[in-house]
Short mmCIF file of C-alpha atoms in Angstrom, two decimals:
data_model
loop_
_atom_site.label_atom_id
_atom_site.label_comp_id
_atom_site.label_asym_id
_atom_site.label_seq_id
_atom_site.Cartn_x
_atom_site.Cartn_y
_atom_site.Cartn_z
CA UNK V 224 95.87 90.59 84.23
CA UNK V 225 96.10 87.65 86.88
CA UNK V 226 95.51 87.50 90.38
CA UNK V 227 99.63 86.44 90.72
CA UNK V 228 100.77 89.32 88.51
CA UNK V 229 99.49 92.03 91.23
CA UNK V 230 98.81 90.61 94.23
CA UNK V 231 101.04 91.71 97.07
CA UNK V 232 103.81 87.78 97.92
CA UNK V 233 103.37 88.07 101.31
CA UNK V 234 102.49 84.87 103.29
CA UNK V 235 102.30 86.54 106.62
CA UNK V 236 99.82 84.96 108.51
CA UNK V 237 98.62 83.49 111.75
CA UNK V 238 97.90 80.68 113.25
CA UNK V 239 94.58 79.23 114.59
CA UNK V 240 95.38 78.68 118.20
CA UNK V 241 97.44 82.33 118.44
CA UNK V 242 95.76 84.19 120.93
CA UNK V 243 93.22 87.15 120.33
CA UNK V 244 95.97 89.34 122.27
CA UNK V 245 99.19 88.14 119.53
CA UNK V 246 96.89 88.82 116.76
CA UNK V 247 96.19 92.88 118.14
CA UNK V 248 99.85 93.13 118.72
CA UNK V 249 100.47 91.25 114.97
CA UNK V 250 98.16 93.80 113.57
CA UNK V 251 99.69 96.57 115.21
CA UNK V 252 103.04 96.01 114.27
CA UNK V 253 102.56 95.23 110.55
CA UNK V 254 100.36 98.14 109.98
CA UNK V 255 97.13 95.65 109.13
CA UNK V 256 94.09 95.44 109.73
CA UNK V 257 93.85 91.58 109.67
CA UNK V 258 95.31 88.49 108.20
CA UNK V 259 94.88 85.33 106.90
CA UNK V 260 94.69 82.11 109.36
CA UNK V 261 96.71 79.24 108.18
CA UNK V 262 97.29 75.48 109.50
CA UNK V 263 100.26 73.63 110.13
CA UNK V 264 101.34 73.37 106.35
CA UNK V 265 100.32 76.86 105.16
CA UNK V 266 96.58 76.16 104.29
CA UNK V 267 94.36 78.90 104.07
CA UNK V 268 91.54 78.42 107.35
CA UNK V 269 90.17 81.56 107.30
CA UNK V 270 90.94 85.39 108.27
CA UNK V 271 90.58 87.31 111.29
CA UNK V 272 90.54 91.41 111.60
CA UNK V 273 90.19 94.24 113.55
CA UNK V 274 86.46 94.42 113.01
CA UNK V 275 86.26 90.74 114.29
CA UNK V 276 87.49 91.79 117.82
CA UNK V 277 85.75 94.85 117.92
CA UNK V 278 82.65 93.22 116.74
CA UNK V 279 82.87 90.90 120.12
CA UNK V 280 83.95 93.17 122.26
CA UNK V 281 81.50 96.34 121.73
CA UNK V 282 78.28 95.45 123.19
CA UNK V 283 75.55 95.40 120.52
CA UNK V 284 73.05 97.81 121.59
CA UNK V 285 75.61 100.24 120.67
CA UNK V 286 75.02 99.93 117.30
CA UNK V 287 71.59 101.08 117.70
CA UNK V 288 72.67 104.37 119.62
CA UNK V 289 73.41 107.59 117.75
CA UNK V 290 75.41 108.87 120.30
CA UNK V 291 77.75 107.31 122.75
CA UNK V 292 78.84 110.37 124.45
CA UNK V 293 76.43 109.99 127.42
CA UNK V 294 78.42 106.48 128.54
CA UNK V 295 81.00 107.44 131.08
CA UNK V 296 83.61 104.82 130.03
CA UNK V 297 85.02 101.89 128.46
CA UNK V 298 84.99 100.05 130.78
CA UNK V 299 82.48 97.20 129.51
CA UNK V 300 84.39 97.21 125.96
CA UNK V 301 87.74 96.83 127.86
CA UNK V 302 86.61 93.97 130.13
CA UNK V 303 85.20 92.36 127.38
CA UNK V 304 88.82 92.43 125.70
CA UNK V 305 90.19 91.09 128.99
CA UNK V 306 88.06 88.15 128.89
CA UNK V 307 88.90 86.77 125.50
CA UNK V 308 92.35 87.98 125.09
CA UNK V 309 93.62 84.98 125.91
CA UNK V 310 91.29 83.22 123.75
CA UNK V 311 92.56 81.18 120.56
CA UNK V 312 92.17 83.53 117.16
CA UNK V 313 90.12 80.31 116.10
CA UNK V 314 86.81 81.58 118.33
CA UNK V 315 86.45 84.35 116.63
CA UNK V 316 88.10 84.35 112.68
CA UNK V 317 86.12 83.94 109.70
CA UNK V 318 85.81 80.57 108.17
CA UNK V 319 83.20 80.73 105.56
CA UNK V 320 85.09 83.41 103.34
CA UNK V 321 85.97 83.86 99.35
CA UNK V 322 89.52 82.97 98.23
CA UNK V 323 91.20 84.20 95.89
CA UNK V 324 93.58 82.24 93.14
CA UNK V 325 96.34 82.60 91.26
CA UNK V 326 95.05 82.09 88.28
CA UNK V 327 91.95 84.38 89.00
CA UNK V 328 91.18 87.42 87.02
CA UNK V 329 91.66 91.23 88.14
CA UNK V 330 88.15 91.83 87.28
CA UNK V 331 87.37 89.19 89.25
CA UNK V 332 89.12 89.85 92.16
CA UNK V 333 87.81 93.45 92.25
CA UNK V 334 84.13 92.48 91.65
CA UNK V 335 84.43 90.02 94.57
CA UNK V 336 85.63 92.93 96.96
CA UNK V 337 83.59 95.61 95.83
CA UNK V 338 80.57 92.91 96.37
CA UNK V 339 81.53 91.66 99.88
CA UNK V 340 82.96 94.47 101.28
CA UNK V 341 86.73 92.55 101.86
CA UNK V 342 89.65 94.63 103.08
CA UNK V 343 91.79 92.03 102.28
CA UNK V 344 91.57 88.68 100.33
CA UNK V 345 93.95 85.62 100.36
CA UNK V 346 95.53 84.11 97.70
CA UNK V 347 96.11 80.48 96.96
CA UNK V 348 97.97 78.64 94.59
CA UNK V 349 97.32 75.36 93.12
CA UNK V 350 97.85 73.14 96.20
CA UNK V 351 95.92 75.61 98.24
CA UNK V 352 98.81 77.26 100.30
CA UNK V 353 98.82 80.62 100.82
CA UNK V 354 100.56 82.53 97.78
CA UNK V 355 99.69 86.27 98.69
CA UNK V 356 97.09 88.82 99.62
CA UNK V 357 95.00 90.86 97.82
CA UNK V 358 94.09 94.28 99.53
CA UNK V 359 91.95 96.95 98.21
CA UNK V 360 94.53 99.08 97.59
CA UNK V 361 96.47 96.36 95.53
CA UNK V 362 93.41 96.02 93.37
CA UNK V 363 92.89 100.06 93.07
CA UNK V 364 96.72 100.04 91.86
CA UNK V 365 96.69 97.19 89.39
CA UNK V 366 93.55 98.97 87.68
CA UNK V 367 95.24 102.14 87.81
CA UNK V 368 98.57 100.59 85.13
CA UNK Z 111 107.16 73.22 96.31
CA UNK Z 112 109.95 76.01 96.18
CA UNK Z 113 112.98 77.78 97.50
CA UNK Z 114 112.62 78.88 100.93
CA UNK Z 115 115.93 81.36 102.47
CA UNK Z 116 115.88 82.03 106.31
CA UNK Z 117 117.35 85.42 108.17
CA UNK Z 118 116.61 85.09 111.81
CA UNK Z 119 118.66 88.33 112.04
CA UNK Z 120 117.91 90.79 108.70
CA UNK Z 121 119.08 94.23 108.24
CA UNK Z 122 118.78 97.24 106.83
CA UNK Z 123 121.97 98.11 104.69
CA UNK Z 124 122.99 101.72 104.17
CA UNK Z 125 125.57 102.26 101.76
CA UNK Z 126 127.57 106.27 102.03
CA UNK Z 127 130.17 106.95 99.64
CA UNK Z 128 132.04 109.73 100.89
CA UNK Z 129 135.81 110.64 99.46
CA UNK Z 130 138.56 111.25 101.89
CA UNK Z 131 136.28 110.10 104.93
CA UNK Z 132 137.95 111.04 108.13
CA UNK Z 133 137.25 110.06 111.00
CA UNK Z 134 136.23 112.53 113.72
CA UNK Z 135 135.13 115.61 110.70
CA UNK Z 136 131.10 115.84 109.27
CA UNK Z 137 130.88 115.26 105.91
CA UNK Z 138 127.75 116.08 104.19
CA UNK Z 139 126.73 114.29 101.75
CA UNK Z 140 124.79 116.11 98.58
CA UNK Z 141 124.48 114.00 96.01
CA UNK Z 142 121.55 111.18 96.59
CA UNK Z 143 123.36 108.88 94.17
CA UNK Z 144 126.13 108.77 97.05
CA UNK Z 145 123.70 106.93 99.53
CA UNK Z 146 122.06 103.98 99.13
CA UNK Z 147 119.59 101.73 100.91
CA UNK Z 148 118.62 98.49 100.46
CA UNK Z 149 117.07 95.03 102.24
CA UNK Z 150 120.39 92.52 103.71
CA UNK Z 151 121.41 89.51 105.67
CA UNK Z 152 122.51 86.67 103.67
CA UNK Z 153 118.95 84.99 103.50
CA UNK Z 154 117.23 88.28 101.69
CA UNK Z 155 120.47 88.56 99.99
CA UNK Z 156 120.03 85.16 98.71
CA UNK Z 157 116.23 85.81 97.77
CA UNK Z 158 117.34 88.80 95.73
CA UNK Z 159 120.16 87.26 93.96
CA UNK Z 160 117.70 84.21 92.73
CA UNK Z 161 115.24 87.08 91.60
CA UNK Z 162 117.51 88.48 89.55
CA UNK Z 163 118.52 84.61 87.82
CA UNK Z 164 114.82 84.54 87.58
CA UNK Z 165 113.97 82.13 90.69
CA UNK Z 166 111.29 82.37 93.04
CA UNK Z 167 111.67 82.22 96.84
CA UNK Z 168 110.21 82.80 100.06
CA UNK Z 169 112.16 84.84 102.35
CA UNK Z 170 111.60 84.62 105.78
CA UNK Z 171 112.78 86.55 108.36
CA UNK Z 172 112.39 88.53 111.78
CA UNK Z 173 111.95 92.23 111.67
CA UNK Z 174 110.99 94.93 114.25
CA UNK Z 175 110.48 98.59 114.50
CA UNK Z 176 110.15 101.34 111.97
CA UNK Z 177 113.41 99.88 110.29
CA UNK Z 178 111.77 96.59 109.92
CA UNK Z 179 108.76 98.36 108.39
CA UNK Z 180 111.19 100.25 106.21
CA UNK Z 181 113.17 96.91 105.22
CA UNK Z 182 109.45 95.17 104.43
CA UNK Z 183 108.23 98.06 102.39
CA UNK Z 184 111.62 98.13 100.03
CA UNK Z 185 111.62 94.55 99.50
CA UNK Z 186 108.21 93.97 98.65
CA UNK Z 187 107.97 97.30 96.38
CA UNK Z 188 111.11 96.96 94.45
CA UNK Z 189 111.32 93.22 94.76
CA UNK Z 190 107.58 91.92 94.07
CA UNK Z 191 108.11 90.15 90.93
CA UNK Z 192 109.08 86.88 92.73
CA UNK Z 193 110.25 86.61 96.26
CA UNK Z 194 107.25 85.67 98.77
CA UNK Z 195 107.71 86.91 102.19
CA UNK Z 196 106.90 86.04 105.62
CA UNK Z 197 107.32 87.89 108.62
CA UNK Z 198 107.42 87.63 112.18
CA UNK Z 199 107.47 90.68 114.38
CA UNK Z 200 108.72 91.67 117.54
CA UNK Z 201 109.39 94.74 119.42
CA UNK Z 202 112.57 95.99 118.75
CA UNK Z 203 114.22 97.37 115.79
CA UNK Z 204 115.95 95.63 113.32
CA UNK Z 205 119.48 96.17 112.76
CA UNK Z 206 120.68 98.71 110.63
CA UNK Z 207 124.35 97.92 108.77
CA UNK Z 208 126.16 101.18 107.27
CA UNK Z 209 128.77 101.07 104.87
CA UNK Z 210 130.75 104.03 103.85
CA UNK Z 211 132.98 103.77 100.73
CA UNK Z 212 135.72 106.22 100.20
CA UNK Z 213 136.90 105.73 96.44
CA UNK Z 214 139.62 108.35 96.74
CA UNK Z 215 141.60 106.34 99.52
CA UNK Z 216 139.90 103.14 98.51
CA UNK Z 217 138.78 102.16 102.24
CA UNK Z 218 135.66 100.78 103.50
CA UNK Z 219 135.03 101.50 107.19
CA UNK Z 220 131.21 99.12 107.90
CA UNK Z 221 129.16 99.71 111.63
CA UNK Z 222 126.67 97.04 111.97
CA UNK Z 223 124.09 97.73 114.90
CA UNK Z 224 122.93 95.07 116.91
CA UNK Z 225 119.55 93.33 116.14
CA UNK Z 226 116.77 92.92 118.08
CA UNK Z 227 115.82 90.76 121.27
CA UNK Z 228 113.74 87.83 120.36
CA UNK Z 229 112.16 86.13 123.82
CA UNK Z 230 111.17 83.19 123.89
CA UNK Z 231 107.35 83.70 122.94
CA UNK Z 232 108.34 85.01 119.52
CA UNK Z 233 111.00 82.30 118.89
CA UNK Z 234 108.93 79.38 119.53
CA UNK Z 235 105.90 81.21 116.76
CA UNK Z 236 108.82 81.62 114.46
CA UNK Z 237 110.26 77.65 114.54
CA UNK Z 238 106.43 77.01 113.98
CA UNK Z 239 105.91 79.36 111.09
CA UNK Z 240 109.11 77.77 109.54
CA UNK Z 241 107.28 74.62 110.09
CA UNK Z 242 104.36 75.46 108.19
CA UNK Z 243 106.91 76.72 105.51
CA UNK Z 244 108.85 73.80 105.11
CA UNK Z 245 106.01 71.75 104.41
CA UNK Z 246 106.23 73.28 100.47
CA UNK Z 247 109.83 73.65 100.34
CA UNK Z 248 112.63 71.59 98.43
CA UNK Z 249 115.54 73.90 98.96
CA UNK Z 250 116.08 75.86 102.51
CA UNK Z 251 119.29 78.31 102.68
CA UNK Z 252 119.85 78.86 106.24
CA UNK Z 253 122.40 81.55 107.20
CA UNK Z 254 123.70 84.63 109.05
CA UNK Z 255 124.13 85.35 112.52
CA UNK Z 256 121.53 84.75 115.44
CA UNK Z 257 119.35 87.59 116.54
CA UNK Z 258 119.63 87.95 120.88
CA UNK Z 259 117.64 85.63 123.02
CA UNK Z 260 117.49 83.15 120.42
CA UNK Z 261 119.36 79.85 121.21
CA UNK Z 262 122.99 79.41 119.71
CA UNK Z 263 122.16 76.04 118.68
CA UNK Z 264 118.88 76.71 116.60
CA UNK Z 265 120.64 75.90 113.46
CA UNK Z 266 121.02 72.75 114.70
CA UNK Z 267 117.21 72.08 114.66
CA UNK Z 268 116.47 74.05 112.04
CA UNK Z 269 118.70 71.78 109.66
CA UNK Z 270 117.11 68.16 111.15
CA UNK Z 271 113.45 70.27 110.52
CA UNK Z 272 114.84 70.45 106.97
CA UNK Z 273 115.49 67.72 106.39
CA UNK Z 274 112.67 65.77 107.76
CA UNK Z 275 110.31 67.83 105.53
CA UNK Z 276 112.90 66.19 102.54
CA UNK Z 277 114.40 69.49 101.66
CA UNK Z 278 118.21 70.28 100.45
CA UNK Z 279 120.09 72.29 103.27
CA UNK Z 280 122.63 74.61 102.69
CA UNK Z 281 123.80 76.14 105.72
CA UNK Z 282 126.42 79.57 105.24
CA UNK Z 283 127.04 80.24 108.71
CA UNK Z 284 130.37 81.14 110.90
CA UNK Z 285 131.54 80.09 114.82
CA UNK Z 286 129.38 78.90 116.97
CA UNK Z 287 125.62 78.51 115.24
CA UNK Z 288 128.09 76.90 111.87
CA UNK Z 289 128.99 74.15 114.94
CA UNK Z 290 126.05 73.12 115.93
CA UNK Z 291 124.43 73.12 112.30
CA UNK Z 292 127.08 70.69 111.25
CA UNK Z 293 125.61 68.54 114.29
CA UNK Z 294 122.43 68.00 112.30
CA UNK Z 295 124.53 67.51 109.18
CA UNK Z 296 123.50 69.94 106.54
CA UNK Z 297 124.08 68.73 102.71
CA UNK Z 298 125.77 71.41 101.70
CA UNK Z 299 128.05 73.82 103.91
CA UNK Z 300 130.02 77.13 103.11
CA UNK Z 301 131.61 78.15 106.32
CA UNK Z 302 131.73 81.90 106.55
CA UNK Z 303 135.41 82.12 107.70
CA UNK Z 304 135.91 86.12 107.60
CA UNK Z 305 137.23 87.47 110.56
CA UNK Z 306 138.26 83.62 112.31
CA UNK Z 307 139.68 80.90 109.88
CA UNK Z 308 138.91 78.61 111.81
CA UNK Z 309 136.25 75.76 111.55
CA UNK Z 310 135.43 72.80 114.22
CA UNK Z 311 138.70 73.84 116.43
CA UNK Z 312 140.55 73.33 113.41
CA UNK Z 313 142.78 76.50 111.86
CA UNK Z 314 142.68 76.94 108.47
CA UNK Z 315 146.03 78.49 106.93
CA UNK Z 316 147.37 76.24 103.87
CA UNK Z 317 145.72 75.12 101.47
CA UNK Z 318 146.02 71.88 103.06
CA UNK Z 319 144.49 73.01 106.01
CA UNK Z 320 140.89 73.82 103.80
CA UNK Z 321 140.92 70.33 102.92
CA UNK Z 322 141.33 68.46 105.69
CA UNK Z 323 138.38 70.30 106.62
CA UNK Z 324 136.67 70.29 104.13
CA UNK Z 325 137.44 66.14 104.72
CA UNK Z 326 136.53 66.43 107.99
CA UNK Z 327 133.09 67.28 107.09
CA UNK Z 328 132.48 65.34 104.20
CA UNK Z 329 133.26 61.94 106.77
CA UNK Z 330 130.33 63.42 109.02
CA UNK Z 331 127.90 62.97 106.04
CA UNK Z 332 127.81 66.71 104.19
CA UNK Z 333 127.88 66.25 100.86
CA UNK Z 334 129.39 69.55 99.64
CA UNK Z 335 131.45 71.81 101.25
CA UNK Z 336 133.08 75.36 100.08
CA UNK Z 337 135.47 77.46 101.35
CA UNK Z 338 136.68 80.17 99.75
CA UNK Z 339 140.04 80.38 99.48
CA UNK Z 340 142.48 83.45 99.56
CA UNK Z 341 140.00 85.93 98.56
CA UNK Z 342 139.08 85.02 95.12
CA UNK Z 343 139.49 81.49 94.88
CA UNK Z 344 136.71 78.73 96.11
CA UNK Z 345 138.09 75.29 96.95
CA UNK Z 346 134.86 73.06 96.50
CA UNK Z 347 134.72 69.29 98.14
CA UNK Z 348 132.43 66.00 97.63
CA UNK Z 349 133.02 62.84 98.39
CA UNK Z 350 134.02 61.92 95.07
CA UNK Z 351 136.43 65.02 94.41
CA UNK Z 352 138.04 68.26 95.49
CA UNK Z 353 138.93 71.13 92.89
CA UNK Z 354 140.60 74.72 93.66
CA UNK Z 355 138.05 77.11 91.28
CA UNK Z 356 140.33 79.80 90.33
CA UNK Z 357 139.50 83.04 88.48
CA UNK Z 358 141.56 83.36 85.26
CA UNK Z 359 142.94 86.99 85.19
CA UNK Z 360 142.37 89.59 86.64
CA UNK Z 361 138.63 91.43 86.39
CA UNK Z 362 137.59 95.04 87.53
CA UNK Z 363 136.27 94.38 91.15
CA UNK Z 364 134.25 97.24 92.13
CA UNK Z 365 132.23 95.68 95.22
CA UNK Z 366 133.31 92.73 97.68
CA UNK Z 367 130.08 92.84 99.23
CA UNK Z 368 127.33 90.23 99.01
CA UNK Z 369 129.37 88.25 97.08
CA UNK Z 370 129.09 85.47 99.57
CA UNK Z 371 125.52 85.49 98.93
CA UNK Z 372 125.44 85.79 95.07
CA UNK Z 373 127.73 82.59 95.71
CA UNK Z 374 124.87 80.74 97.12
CA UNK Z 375 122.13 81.88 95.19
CA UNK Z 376 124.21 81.27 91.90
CA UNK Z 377 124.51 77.56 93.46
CA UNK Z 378 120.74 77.23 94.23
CA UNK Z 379 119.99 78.57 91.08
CA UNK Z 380 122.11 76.02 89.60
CA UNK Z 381 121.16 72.80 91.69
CA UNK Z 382 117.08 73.80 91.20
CA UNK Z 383 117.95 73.71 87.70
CA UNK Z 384 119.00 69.50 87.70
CA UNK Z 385 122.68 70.37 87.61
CA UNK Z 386 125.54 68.26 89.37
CA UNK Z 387 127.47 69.77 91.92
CA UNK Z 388 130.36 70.69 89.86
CA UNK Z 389 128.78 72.47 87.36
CA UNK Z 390 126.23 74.07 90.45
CA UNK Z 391 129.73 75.88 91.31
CA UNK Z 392 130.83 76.92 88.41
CA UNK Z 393 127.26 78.62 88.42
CA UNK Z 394 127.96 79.75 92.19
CA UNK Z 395 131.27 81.67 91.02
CA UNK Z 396 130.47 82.80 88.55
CA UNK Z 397 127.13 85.02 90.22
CA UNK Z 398 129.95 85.46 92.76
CA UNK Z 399 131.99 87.28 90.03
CA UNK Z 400 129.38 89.18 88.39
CA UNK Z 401 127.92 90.64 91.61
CA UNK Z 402 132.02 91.64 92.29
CA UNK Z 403 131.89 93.76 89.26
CA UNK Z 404 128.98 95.77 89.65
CA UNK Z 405 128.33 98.41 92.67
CA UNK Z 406 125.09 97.43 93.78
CA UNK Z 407 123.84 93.67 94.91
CA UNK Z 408 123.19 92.48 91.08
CA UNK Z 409 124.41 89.84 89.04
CA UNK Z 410 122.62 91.04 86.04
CA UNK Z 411 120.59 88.46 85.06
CA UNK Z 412 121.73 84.15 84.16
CA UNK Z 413 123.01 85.34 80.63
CA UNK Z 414 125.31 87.85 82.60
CA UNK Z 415 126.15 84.93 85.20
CA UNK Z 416 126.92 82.53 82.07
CA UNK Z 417 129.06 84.59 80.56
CA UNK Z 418 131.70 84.94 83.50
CA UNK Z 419 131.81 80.90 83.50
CA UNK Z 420 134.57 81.28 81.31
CA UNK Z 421 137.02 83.31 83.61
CA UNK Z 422 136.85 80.07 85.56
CA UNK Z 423 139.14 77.29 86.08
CA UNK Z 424 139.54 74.16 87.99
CA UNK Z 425 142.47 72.87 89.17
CA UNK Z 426 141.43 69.22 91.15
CA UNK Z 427 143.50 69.11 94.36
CA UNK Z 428 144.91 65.71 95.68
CA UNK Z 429 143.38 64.37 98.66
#
């Protein structure tokens, strides 16, 4: 089976200079947790996701703490998100990432994720514009017929 | 490069048969066969049609709210094989069209909700994301009406956008945004004329009336232009000719609705194809007639389509 005959057609995406704050509200109201960054004619740039955001807005000593209880607020985390906000998507996607073809393999596709982690994948079709995405989900289903 | 249909204002399209409807009485409705929902507006219309005669396309559109949700989720799941999508959100809901069918007294009563309020944030990231579309598009269907907020005249630059990224425009539109697309000169037009027959001031009542229009039109630079004609007849202009496409006999109509849109995606289907503009719709009525005859939005398929070319016949009308 082929990356085309599974992968969810949806070209959704955003665009680099779309602001940290249209990409929440994007995420929010498409029930995602990221999505793919195109250009001007539908070329795949990158992605962004939740876990990019969070990433630069939670300070990173809180990794290293079991507990967070003992901090009184959010108030750090939320002034963080004030400050970039307004910031292009660009700052803070992911560039260097694995795409996905058309043509690729399910075994493939599902190797790649399992390997990297990926919530999500893009797609691309012969002249590199976005085709679809390829979610974990998607892949879980397509093994499952 | 592919097929790319447009729906600034989608809906969600609930169909209730109920016999003897009355107003002002609850009916219940048992039976889940009796209800049915499914994705609308003419562009997804379009993009469904073309599935079904085996054509991909991109469908974009603008949905909101848990009804947009709902539309996405039914058109990607049941409709995945070909049609692409892409979406831009905004905050409120998408419209919801219902439809109640009452065999027993044959009447159809439709309430269509309004759409959503686009501002002027989300309509500038939609013109760009149908930018970025165009750029791999040869064919762009542009139709239906225009969601709040949004300009009346965005037809008009969504046809010149068209056509600067070298792709075919066909524009099915009514009043106001079918105006100002014809400012921008579309190459194919199909004036939706239910409700107000009338297009560019002009009233349409004889059949002379049509094609002086249709005339009218042609002079600005279109190069095709249909109007259908007395319910069941299409008259169908070019520069070169103008023919009444009539339906020989009679056939079992079951279902008016959509038709319009089986129209165009029968044309599209046949124009992607290589085929001239006369035989395109032959192609175009025929879907037109197939879709009439079953109860749901389905053609059944190009051999299905194919097959009703025969109930159709042309009758040129002198200019």
């Amino acid at each position: 089976m082929k990356v085309e005959d599974f992968m969810e057609r949806d070209v959704t995406a955003v665009f680099a200079d779309e602001t940290v704050e249209e990409f929440i509200h994007a995420c929010v109201r498409q029930f995602r947790s990221g999505l793919p960054v195109v250009d001007d004619e539908m070329r795949v740039l990158g992605i962004i996701t939740e876990r990019d955001i969070i990433h630069e807005i939670v300070p990173s000593y809180m990794e290293m703490l079991h507990s967070t209880s003992f901090i009184p607020d959010t108030n750090i985390t939320k002034k963080r998100l004030e400050e970039i906000k307004d910031k292009p998507i660009a700052e803070y996607m992911q560039k260097e990432l694995d795409v996905l073809k058309t043509s690729d393999t399910l075994l493939s596709a599902a190797t790649l994720v399992l390997k990297h982690g990926y919530r999500f994948l893009p797609v691309i079709d012969e002249e590199e514009h976005l085709a679809g995405i390829v979610t974990r989900s998607v892949i879980l289903e397509a093994l499952l017929s | 490069m592919g097929i790319l249909t447009v729906t600034l204002n989608p809906a969600l399209d609930r169909l209730i048969e109920i016999d003897n409807f009355k107003v002002g009485t609850m009916h219940r409705i048992f039976d889940e066969d009796k209800t049915k929902v499914s994705p609308g507006g003419k562009g997804i219309n379009v993009s469904l049609y073309l599935e079904q005669l085996g054509v991909p396309s991109t469908a974009l559109a603008i949905l909101g709210g848990l009804t947009g949700r709902m539309l996405q989720v039914r058109l990607r799941r049941e409709c995945n094989q070909t049609i692409s999508t892409s979406f831009l959100y905004v905050n409120d809901e998408t419209r919801e069209n219902f439809t109640i069918v009452d065999r027993k007294s044959n009447t159809i009563t439709t309430v269509n909700l309004p759409g959503p309020f686009v501002d002027e944030k989300h309509f500038k990231l939609f013109m760009k994301k149908y930018k970025a579309l165009l750029s791999n598009t040869t064919i762009c269907e542009i139709g239906g009406t225009i969601p709040a907020g949004m300009p009346l005249d965005v037809y008009k630059d969504m046809v010149r956008m068209a056509k600067e990224a070298g792709a075919l425009t066909v524009v099915n539109a009514h009043g106001e945004p079918l105006k100002y697309a014809i400012e921008s000169v579309p190459d194919i037009v199909k004036p939706d004329i239910r409700g107000t027959k009338k297009v560019l001031n002009r009233e349409l009542k004889t059949i002379g009336d049509y094609v002086q229009s249709a005339k009218e039109l042609l002079s600005m630079g279109v190069k095709m232009v249909i109007y259908s004609f007395e319910m069941k007849n299409d008259i169908v202009a070019t520069s070169d000719w103008t023919y009444l496409f009539k339906m020989r006999g009679e056939i079992k109509s079951v279902n008016l609705m959509g038709t319009g849109d089986a129209y165009i995606a029968g044309l599209i289907y046949a124009i992607n194809a290589g085929k001239d503009y006369f035989e395109s719709a032959r192609y175009a009525m025929a879907a037109a007639i197939a879709d009439e005859m079953t109860e749901s939005k389905d053609v059944g398929g190009i051999e299905e389509v194919e097959k009703m070319m025969s109930l159709i016949e042309m009758e040129r009308v002198s200019q």
